[in-house]
Each structure stands twice: as C-alpha cells, then as structure tokens.
Coordinates of C-alpha atoms in Angstrom, one line a residue:
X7 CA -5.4 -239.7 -33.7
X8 CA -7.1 -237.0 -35.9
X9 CA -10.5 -239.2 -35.8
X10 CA -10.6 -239.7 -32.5
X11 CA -10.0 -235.7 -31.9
X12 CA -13.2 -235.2 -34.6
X13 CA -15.3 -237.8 -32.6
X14 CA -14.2 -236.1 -29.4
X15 CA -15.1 -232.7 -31.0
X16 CA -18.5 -234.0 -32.1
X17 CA -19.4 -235.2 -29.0
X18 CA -18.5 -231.8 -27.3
X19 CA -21.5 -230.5 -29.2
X20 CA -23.9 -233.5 -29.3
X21 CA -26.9 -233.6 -27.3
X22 CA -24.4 -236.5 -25.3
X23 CA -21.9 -233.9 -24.9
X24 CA -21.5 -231.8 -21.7
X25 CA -24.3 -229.0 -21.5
X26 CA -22.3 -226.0 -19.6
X27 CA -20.1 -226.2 -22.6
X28 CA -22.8 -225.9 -25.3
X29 CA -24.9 -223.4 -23.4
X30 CA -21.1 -221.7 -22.2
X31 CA -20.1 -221.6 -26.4
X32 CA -23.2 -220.1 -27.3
X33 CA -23.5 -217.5 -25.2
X34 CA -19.6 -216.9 -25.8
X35 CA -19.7 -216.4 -28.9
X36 CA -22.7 -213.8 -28.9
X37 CA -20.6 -212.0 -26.1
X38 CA -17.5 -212.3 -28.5
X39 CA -19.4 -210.9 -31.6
X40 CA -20.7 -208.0 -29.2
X41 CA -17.1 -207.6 -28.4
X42 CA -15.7 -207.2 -31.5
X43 CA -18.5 -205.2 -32.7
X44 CA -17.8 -202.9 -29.9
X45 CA -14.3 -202.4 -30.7
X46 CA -14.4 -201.7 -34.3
X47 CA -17.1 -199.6 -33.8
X48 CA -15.1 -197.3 -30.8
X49 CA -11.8 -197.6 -32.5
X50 CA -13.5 -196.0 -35.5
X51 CA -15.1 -193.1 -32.9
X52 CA -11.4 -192.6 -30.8
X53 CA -10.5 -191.9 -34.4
X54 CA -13.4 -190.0 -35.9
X55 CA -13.9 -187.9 -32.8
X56 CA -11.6 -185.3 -31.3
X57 CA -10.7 -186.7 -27.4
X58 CA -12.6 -184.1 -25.7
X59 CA -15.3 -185.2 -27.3
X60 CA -14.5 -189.3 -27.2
X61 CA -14.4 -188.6 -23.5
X62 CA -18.2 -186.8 -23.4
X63 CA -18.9 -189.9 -25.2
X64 CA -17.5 -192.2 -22.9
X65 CA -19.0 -190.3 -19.7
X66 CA -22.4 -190.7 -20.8
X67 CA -22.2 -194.2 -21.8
X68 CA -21.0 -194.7 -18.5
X69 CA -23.5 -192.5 -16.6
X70 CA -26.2 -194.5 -18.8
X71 CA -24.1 -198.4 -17.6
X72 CA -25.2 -196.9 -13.9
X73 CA -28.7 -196.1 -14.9
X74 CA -29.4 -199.5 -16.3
X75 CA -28.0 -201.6 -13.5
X76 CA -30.6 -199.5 -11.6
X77 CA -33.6 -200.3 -14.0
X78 CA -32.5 -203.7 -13.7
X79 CA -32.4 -204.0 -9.4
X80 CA -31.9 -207.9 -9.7
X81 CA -35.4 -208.6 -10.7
X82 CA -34.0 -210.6 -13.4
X83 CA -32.1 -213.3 -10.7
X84 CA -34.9 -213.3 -8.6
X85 CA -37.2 -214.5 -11.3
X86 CA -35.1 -217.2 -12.8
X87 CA -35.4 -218.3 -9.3
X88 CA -39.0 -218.3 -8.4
X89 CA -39.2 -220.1 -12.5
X90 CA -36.9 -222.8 -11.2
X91 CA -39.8 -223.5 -8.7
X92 CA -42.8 -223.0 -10.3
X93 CA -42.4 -222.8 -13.6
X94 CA -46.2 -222.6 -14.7
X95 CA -46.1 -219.0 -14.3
X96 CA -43.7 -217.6 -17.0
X97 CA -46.2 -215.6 -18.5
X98 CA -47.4 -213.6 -15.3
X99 CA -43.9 -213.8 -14.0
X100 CA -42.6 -212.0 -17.8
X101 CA -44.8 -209.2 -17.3
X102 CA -44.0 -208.6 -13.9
X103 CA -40.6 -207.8 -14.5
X104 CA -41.3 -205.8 -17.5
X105 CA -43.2 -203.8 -15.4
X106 CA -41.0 -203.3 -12.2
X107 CA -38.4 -202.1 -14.9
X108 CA -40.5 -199.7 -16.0
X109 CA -41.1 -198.3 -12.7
X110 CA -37.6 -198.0 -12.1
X111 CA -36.7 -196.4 -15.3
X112 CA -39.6 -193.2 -14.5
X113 CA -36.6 -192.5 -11.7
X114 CA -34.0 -193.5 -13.8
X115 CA -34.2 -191.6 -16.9
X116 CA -34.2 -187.9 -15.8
X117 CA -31.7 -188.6 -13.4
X118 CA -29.0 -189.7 -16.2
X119 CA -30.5 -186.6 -17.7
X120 CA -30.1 -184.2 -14.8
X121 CA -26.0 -185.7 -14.2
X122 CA -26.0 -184.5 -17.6
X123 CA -26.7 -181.1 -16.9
X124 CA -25.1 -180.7 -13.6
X125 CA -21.4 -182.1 -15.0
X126 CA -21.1 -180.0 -18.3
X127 CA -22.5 -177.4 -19.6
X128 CA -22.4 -177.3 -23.4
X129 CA -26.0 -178.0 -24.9
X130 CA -24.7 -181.2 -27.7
X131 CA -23.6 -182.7 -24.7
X132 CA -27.0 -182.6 -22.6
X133 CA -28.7 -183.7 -25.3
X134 CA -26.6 -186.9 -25.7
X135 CA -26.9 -188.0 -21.9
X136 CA -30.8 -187.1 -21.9
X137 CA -30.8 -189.5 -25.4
X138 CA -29.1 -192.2 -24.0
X139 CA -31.2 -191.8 -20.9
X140 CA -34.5 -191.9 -23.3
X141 CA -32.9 -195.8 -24.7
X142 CA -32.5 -197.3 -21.0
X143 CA -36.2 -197.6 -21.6
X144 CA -34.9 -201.0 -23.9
X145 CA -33.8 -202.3 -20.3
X146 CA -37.1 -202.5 -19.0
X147 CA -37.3 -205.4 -22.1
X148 CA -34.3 -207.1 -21.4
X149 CA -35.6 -210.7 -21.5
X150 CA -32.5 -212.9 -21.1
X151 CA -33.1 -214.0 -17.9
X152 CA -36.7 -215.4 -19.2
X153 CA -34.7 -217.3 -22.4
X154 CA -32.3 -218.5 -19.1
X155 CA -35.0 -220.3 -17.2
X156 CA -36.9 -221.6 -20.0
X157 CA -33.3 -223.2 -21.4
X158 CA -33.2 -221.1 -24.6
X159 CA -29.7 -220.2 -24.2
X160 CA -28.9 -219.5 -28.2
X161 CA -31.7 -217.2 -28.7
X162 CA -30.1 -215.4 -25.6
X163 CA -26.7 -215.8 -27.2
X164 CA -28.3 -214.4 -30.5
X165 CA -29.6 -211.2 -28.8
X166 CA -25.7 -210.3 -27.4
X167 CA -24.6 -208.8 -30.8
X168 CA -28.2 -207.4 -32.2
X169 CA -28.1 -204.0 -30.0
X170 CA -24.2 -203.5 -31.0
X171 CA -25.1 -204.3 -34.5
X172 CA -27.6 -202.1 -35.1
X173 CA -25.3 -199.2 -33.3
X174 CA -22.0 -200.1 -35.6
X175 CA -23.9 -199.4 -38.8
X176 CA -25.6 -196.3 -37.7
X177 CA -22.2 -195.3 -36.4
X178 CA -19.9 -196.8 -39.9
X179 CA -22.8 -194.9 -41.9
X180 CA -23.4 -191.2 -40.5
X181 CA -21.1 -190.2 -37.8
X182 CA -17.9 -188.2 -39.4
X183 CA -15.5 -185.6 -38.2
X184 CA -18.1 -183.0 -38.3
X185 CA -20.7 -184.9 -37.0
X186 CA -22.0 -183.5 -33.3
X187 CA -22.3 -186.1 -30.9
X188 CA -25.8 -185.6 -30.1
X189 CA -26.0 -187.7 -33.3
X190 CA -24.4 -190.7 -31.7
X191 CA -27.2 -190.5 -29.3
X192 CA -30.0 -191.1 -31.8
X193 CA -28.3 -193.8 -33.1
X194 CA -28.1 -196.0 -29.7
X195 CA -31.9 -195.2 -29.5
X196 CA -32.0 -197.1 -32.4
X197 CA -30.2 -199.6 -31.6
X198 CA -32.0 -199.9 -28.3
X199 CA -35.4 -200.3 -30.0
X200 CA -34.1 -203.1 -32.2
X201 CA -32.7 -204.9 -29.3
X202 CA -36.5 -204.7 -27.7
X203 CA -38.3 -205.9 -31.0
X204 CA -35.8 -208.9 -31.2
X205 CA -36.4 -210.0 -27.3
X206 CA -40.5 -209.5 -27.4
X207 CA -40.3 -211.6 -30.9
X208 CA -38.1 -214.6 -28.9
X209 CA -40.4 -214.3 -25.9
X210 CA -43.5 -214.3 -28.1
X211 CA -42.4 -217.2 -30.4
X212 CA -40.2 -219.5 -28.5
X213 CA -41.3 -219.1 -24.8
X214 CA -44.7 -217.1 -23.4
X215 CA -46.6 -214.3 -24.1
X216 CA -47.4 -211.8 -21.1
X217 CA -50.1 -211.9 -18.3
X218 CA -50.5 -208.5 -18.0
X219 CA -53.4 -209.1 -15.1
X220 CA -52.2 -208.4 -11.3
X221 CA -48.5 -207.6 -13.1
X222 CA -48.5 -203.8 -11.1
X223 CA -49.4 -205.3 -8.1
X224 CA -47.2 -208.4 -8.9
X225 CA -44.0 -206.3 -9.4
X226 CA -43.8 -204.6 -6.1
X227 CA -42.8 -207.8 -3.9
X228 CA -40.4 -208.6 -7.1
X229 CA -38.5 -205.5 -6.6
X230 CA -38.8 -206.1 -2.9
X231 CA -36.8 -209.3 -3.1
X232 CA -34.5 -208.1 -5.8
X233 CA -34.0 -205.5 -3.6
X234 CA -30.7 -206.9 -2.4
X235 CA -29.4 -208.6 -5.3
X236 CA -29.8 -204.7 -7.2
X237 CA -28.6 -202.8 -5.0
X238 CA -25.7 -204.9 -5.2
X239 CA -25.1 -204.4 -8.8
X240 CA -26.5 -200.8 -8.3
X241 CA -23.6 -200.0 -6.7
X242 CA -21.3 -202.0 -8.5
X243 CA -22.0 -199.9 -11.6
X244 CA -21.6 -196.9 -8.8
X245 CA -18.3 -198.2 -8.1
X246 CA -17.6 -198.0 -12.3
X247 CA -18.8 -194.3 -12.4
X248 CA -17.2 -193.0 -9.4
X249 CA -14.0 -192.4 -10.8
X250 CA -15.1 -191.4 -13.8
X251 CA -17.1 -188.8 -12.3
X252 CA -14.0 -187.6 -9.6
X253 CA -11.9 -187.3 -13.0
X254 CA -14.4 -185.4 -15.7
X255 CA -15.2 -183.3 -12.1
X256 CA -11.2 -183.0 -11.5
X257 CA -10.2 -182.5 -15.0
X258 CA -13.2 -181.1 -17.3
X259 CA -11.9 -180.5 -20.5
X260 CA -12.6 -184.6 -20.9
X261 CA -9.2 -186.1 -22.3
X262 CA -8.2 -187.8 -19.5
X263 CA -12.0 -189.0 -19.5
X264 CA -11.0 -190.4 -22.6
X265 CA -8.5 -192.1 -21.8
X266 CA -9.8 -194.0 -19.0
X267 CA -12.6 -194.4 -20.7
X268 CA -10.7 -196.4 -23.9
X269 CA -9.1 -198.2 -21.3
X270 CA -12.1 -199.2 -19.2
X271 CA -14.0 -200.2 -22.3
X272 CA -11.2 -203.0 -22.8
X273 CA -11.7 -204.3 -19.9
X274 CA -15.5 -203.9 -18.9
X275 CA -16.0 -205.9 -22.0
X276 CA -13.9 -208.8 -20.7
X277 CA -15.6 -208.6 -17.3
X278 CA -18.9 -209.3 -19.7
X279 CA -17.4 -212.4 -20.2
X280 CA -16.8 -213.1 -16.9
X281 CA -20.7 -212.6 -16.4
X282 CA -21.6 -214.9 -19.1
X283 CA -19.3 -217.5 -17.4
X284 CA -20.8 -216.8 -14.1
X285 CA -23.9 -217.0 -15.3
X286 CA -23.8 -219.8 -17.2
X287 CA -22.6 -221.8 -14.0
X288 CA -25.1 -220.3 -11.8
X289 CA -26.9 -223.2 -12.0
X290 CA -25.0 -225.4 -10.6
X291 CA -24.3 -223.5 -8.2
X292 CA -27.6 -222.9 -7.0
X293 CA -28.5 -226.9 -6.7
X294 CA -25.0 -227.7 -5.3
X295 CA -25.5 -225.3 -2.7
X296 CA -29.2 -226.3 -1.4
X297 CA -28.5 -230.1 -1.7
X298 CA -24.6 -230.7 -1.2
X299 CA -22.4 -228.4 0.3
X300 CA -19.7 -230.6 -0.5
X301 CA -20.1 -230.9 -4.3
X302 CA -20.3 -227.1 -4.2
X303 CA -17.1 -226.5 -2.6
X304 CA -15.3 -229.0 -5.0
X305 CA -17.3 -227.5 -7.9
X306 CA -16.4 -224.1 -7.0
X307 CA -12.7 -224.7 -5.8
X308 CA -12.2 -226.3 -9.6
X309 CA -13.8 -223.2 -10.9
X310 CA -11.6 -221.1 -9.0
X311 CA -8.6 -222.7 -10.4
X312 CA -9.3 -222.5 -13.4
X313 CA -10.2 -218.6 -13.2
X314 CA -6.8 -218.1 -11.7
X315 CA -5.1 -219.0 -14.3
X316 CA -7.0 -217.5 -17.1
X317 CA -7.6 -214.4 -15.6
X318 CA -4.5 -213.8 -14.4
X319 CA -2.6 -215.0 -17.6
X320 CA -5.2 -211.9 -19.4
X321 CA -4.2 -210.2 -17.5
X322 CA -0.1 -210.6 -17.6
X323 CA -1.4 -210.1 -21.3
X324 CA -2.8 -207.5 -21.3
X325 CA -0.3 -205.4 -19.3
X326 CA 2.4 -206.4 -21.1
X327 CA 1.2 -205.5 -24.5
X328 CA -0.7 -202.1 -23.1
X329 CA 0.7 -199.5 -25.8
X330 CA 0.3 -201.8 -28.6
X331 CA -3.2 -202.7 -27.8
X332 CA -4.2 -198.9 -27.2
X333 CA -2.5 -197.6 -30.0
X334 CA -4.5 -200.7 -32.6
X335 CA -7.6 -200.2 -31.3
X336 CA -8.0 -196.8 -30.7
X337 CA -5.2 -195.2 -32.5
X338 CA -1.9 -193.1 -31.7
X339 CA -3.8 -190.3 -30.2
X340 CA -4.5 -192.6 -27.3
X341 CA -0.9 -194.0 -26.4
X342 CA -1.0 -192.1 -23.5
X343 CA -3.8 -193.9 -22.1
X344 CA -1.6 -197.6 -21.8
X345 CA -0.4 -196.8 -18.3
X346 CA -4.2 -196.5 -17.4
X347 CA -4.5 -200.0 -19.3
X348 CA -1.7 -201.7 -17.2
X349 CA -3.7 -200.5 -14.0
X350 CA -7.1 -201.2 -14.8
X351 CA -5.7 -205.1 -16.3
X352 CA -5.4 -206.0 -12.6
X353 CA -8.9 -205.9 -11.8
X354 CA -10.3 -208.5 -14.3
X355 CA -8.9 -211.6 -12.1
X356 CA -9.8 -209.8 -8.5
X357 CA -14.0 -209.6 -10.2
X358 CA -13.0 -212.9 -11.6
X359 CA -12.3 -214.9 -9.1
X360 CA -14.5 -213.5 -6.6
X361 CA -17.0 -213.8 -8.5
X362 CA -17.5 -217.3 -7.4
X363 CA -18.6 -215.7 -3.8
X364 CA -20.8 -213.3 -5.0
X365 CA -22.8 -216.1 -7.2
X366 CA -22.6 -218.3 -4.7
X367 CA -24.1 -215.9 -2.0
X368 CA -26.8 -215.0 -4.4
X369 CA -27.6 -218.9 -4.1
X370 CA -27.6 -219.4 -0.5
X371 CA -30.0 -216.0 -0.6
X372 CA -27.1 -214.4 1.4
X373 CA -27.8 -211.0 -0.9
X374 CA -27.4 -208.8 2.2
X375 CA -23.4 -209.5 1.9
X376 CA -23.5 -208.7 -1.8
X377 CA -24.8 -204.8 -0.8
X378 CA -22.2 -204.9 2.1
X379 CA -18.9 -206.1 0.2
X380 CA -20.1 -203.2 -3.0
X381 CA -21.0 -200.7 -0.6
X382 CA -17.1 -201.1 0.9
X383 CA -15.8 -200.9 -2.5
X384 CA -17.4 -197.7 -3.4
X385 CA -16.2 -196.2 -0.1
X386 CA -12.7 -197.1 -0.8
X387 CA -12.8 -196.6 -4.8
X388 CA -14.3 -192.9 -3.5
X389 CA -11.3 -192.2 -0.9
X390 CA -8.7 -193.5 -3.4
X391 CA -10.3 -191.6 -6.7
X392 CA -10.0 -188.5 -4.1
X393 CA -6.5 -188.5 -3.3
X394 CA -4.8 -189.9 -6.6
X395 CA -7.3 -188.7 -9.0
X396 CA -5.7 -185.2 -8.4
X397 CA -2.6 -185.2 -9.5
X398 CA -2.6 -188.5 -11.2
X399 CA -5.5 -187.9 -13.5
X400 CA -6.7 -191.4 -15.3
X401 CA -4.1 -193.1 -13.9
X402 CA -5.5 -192.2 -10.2
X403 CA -8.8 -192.9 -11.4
X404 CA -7.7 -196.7 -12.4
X405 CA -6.1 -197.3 -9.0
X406 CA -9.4 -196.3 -7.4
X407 CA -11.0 -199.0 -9.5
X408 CA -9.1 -201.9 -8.4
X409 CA -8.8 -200.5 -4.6
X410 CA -12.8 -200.7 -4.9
X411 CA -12.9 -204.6 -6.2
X412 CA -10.3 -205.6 -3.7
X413 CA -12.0 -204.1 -1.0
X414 CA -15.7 -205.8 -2.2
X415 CA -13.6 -208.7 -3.5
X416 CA -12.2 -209.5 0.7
X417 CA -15.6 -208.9 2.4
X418 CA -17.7 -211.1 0.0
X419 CA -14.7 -213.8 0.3
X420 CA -15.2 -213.4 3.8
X421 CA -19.2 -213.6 4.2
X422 CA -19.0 -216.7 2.1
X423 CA -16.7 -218.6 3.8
X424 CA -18.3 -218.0 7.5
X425 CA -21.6 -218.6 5.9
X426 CA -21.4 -221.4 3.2
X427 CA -17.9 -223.0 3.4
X428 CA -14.0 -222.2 2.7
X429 CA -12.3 -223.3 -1.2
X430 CA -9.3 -221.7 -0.8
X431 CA -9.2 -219.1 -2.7
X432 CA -5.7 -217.8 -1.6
X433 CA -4.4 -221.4 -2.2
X434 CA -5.9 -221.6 -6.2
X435 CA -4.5 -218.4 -7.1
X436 CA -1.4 -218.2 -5.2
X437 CA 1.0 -219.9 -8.2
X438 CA -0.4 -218.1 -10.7
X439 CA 0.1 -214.3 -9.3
X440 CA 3.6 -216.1 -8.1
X441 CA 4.0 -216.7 -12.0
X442 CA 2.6 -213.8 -13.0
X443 CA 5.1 -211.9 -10.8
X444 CA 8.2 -213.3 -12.0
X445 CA 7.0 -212.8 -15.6
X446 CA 6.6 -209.1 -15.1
X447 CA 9.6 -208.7 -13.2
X448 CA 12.4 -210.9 -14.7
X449 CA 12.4 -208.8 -17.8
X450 CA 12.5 -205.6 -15.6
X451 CA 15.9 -206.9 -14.2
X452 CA 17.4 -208.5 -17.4
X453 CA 19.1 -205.6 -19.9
X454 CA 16.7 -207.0 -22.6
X455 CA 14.7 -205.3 -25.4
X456 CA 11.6 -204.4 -25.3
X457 CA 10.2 -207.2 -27.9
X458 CA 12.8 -209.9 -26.0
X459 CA 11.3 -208.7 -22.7
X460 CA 7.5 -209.7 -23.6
X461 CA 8.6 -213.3 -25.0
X462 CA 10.0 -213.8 -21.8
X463 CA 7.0 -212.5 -20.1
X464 CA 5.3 -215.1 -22.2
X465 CA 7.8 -218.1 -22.0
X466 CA 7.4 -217.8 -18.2
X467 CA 4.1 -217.8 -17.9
X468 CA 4.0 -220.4 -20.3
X469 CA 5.9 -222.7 -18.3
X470 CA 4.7 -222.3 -14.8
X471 CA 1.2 -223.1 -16.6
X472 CA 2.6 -226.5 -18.7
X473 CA 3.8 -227.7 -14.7
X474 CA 0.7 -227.1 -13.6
X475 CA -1.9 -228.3 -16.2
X476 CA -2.8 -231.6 -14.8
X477 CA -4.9 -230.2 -12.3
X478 CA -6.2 -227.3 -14.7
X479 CA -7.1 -230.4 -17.0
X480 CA -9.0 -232.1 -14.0
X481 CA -10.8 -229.2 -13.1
X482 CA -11.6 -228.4 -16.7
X483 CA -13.0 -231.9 -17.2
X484 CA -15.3 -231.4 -13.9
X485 CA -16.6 -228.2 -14.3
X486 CA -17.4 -228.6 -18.4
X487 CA -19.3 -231.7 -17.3
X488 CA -21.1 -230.4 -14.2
X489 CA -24.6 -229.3 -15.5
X490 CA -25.4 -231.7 -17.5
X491 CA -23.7 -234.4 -15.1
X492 CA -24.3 -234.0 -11.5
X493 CA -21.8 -236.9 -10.7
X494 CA -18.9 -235.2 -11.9
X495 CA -19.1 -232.6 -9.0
X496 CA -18.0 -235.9 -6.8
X497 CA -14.8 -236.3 -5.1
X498 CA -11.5 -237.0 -7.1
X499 CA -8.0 -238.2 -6.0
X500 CA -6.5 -234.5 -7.8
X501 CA -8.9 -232.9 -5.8
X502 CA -6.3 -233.9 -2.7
X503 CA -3.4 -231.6 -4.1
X504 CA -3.1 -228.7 -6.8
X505 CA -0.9 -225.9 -7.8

C-alpha cells in the first residue's frame, strides 16, 4: 500500500502526471510563501505600530491595491490571448504591455498621491501614500502573464514571494516603535524594484527580450481591448477601497481602519489564491469554451463543486475560530476586530465560486458583463458602506463588502448562463452552505462550551463532507487531469447526480 501511494505520488509530479496540478502546486506554493511572508511581516507591524497608525498603513496599501489594478487595465489577459494565437510575437507583444502600463501609471501615481492628501492631513502620512504611489511603477513590469503564455509557470511561482521578501527584511530590520511610517514606505519601494529586476532577468533569460519598435503605437489598441477586462478589475479593487474609504472618512482617527484592515488582509490573501486557481484553469477554460460547450459546462460544474466545498468549509473555519486567529496573528490589541473577521469570511466562497463566470466570460470575450456585474457591486457595497458604516464602524464596512460581491457575484451568474450555458451553481453549493448552516447553528442552540462548540462545528462539517466525497473525488480526478488531458473533460456516469 505504501509503494503504490509513493508511485502514485511520483507520478503526480512526473512529466506523465496531470499538468494543472504541477503548474496549480507551483504557483501555490509561491502564493503560500507570499502568504506567510505577509503575515509575519503584518503581525510584527499590528504589534510594532500603534493602531492609528496600522490603520494609515493599511489605507494606503489599499489605496495603492486600487492604483495597480488600474496600471494593470487587463492588458495582461488580453495578451496571453493574442500569444495563444500567434505566438511569434512575444518580444513586440512584451514591450507593448510594458509600455501601456507605463501610460497608465503617469495617471495613476499622483492620483494615489492626491487621495493621500485629500483623506488626512498629517505630513508622515502623505509621504507614505505618495511612496507607495512612486513603487506602482513595478506594475508596469509585472511579467507573469508573459512567463503564463510561454508555459514557464515556476519562474512565475518564483516571483510570488520575491517582492514580500525583500519588504519582510526591510521591515524585521528597521521599523521599531519609534520608527515613522514614512519609513515603511521606502522599504516597499525597495521591494518593488527587486520584484522588477527579478521579472526583466526571467523575461531576458528564459523567454524574449523586448521589441521596443512600434511598442507606443502598439499599446494603444492593447489598452483598447483590455479596456473591458480592466475596467472590470478596476472596479473590483474600487469595490475593496470603498469601504475603507466610507470608514477612514466616517471614523478618522484610523482604528477601526485598522481593524478592517487586519481582517481584510486575511482574507484578500486567500482570495490570491483563488486567482492563482483561476488562473491556472483559465486555460481550459478558454479551449473548452471555443470548441465544446459541453466539456466546458462539465469542466466547470466539477470545478464548481469542488469550490463549494472548500470555500465554504474556509470559511466555516474561519468564522469559527475569528478571535483566536486575530488575536495570533495580529496580537491582543486587535480582538476587537474578529467580528469584522466573521463578516468578511463570507465573501471568499461568493468570489470563489463565481469566479468560474467571470473567467469563463473573459473566454467567450463576454468582458462587457464583467464591467456590468463590478459596476453593480460597487453601487451596492457604496449604499450599504453608507448606511451601516455609521454606526457600525468596521463591522458596517465588512457587510458592504460582501453585499458588493453578491450583487457582482448574481449578475455575472446571470450573463453567463444566458450567454454561454447553465452548471448549476445553486445546485453544487446548496449542501455545503446547508452544512455549513447547521454547523454554525447547532452549537448556538446546544448549552455547550466554547471549545466543545467549535469541534462540533468541525465534526459536522466533517461529516456532511465524508457523505459526499465520492463526487468531490470525481470531480477532483477530472479537473486535476484536464489540461494536460483533454479527454477527461468527457462525460461520466457521476456526472448524472451529486451532492
């Protein structure tokens, strides 16, 4: 038994082996590092730094998250797209996107700069939102999506933990109590130009140079037809800032920016895995869904299931374990920031699982949707963030946050299946939440302890997901071997039933 699970292991990571899963481990485990990097490096700030200023911190990080999804405007999916096609023109292609970014980023910068100014006053604070504005410059380098098309998915994977590297030992070596947060700022411009050197030596060495010639006049139809995908994510990374904006507006002395801030950290760093995952099957997606509709519905309906439960069970998890997760990672200062933790938990599966749409419409060039179902979700994060922000304070601010993704989440679910085709997502996800449901609220009815209450969170859970893991299994099986396999996206007798 124990061979056979080594030769089984081996061949999970043999050139035999299935491909999604090679490409999906290596880019996980950058994305892991990253996240761990992260953590240790902003629990040792929530502790260093007074909350007032944790939450200045937090604010422009944020403000400088919206800036860079701007830089970015989808240039990046558009030209793993055209690569796919015509592959011969990486080099002119490379340089065309560095180029669009940089065009962006001349709007972008003093903009961050200028929110700066116009949300606080204090002078340490300006100059750390005009410094992190000054590194969004690294975005215009942001190669990944080149490393993507040309199948170099380690050296992407390596590239995930270099920038948070680089910013953890500038951070474990110089910042202290009495350290001004300015500081902080010239150490993620640091970190930023280390990131940039690593991507131009991977493009240089392992894939093209640049083709500089025609790349001005090349990047203005490239932002043109990323138009749609960026303004997508542009206000996606709107919808993040609103309510931290409505709160540091509502409530100025920062510590409730602080603590949604923590909280949002946890969770925006899981949603990066969710990209990595997304993007790792956008592949498959894309030829599925220009050659056979039906293999993309079955590919995608296995998908789904599987998201259901993992996203909903990190998310049981995460609720349930809220104040021991604030107070270990950021420290005891922040216990009043789990109820914002419990909120925000909730809107990991909801981008999860619709996630499959919004990939999917980005396939089926369907990017008009994308803007539509984000622009929603900003209107109702906005109207939400207004009324509970008030007198709710972080809390509020959460709730707008998941209002937001539920209200993009239905009107991308809706565009893709009039346009492309119905999976079901209601029917994938309906036992889980069910399970999820009972776990949370036995223990709320039961006189149990607190400790007694979150094994039987766990042991129901548990068990609704042991009843259902033959179809998880099947679904596992087909999407792992998908990419590498296109015959595994064909029909199966389990594909006839599933909980």
């Amino acid at each position: 038994m124990i061979r056979a699970a080594l030769s089984r292991f081996r061949h999970l990571f043999s050139d035999g082996g299935p491909k999604l899963v090679r490409d999906l481990l290596a880019l996980l485990s950058g994305q892991s590092l990253s996240m761990l990097l992260g953590f240790l490096t902003f629990a040792y700030l929530a502790r260093t730094l007074n909350a007032e200023a944790y939450g200045a911190l937090e604010f422009a990080i944020s403000a400088a998250a919206f800036g860079a999804m701007v830089i970015e405007c989808g240039v990046g999916s558009v030209a793993v797209r055209i690569l796919a096609e015509q592959p011969e023109r990486r080099p002119e292609i490379a340089a065309q996107v560095v180029v669009a970014r940089l065009l962006m980023a001349v709007l972008v910068i003093p903009s961050v700069g200028i929110i700066g100014l116009l949300t606080h006053g204090s002078a340490e604070f300006v100059a750390l939102m005009w410094l992190y504005a000054v590194a969004l410059l690294a975005f215009a380098f942001k190669q990944d999506w080149l490393l993507q098309s040309a199948d170099r998915m380690q050296l992407a994977a390596i590239a995930q933990p270099v920038r948070p590297l680089v910013f953890a030992l500038g951070v474990f070596l110089f910042v202290r109590e009495t350290t001004g947060i300015a500081a902080i700022g010239w150490i993620e411009v640091a970190s930023a130009l280390a990131v940039t050197v690593y991507f131009l030596w991977a493009q240089f060495t392992r894939v093209t140079p640049f083709h500089f010639s025609g790349a001005v006049a090349g990047a203005i139809p490239l932002l043109t037809r990323g138009f749609a995908v960026g303004l997508a994510n542009i206000i996606w990374a709107a919808m993040l800032f609103v309510p931290m904006l409505f709160l540091a507006r509502s409530h100025p002395e920062m510590s409730e920016t602080a603590w949604l801030g923590a909280a949002q950290r946890i969770i925006i760093s899981l949603l990066a895995a969710s990209y990595v995952y997304h993007f790792s099957l956008y592949p498959v997606m894309a030829r599925t869904i220009a050659v056979d509709r039906e293999a993309w519905l079955r590919i995608i309906t296995s998908s789904s299931h599987i998201i259901a439960w993992g996203g909903v069970g990190v998310a049981l998890a995460l609720t349930v374990l809220r104040e021991w997760l604030m107070v270990f990672v950021f420290g005891a200062t922040f216990l009043d920031g789990a109820a914002v933790l419990a909120v925000l938990a909730w809107v990991l599966p909801i981008r999860l699982q619709t996630g499959h749409a919004r990939w999917s419409l980005i396939a089926a060039g369907n990017q008009s949707w994308l803007v539509a179902g984000e622009l929603v979700g900003v209107f109702a994060a906005m109207i939400v963030a207004a009324v509970a922000v008030p007198p709710l304070g972080a809390v509020g601010a959460a709730l707008s946050l998941v209002a937001g993704v539920t209200a993009s989440g239905v009107v991308t679910q809706v565009a893709i299946d009039r346009s492309v085709g119905q999976f079901g997502l209601v029917r994938v996800s309906l036992w889980p939440v069910l399970a999820a449901a009972a776990a949370l609220g036995l223990p709320c009815v039961l006189p149990l302890g607190h400790a007694a209450g979150m094994g039987l969170s766990a042991a129901v859970f548990a068990a609704a997901a042991v009843i259902a893991r033959r179809p998880i299994l099947a679904d596992l099986h087909r999407v792992a071997y998908a990419k590498a396999h296109p015959s595994f996206t064909s029909a199966s007798p389990m594909d006839q039933g599933r909980v």
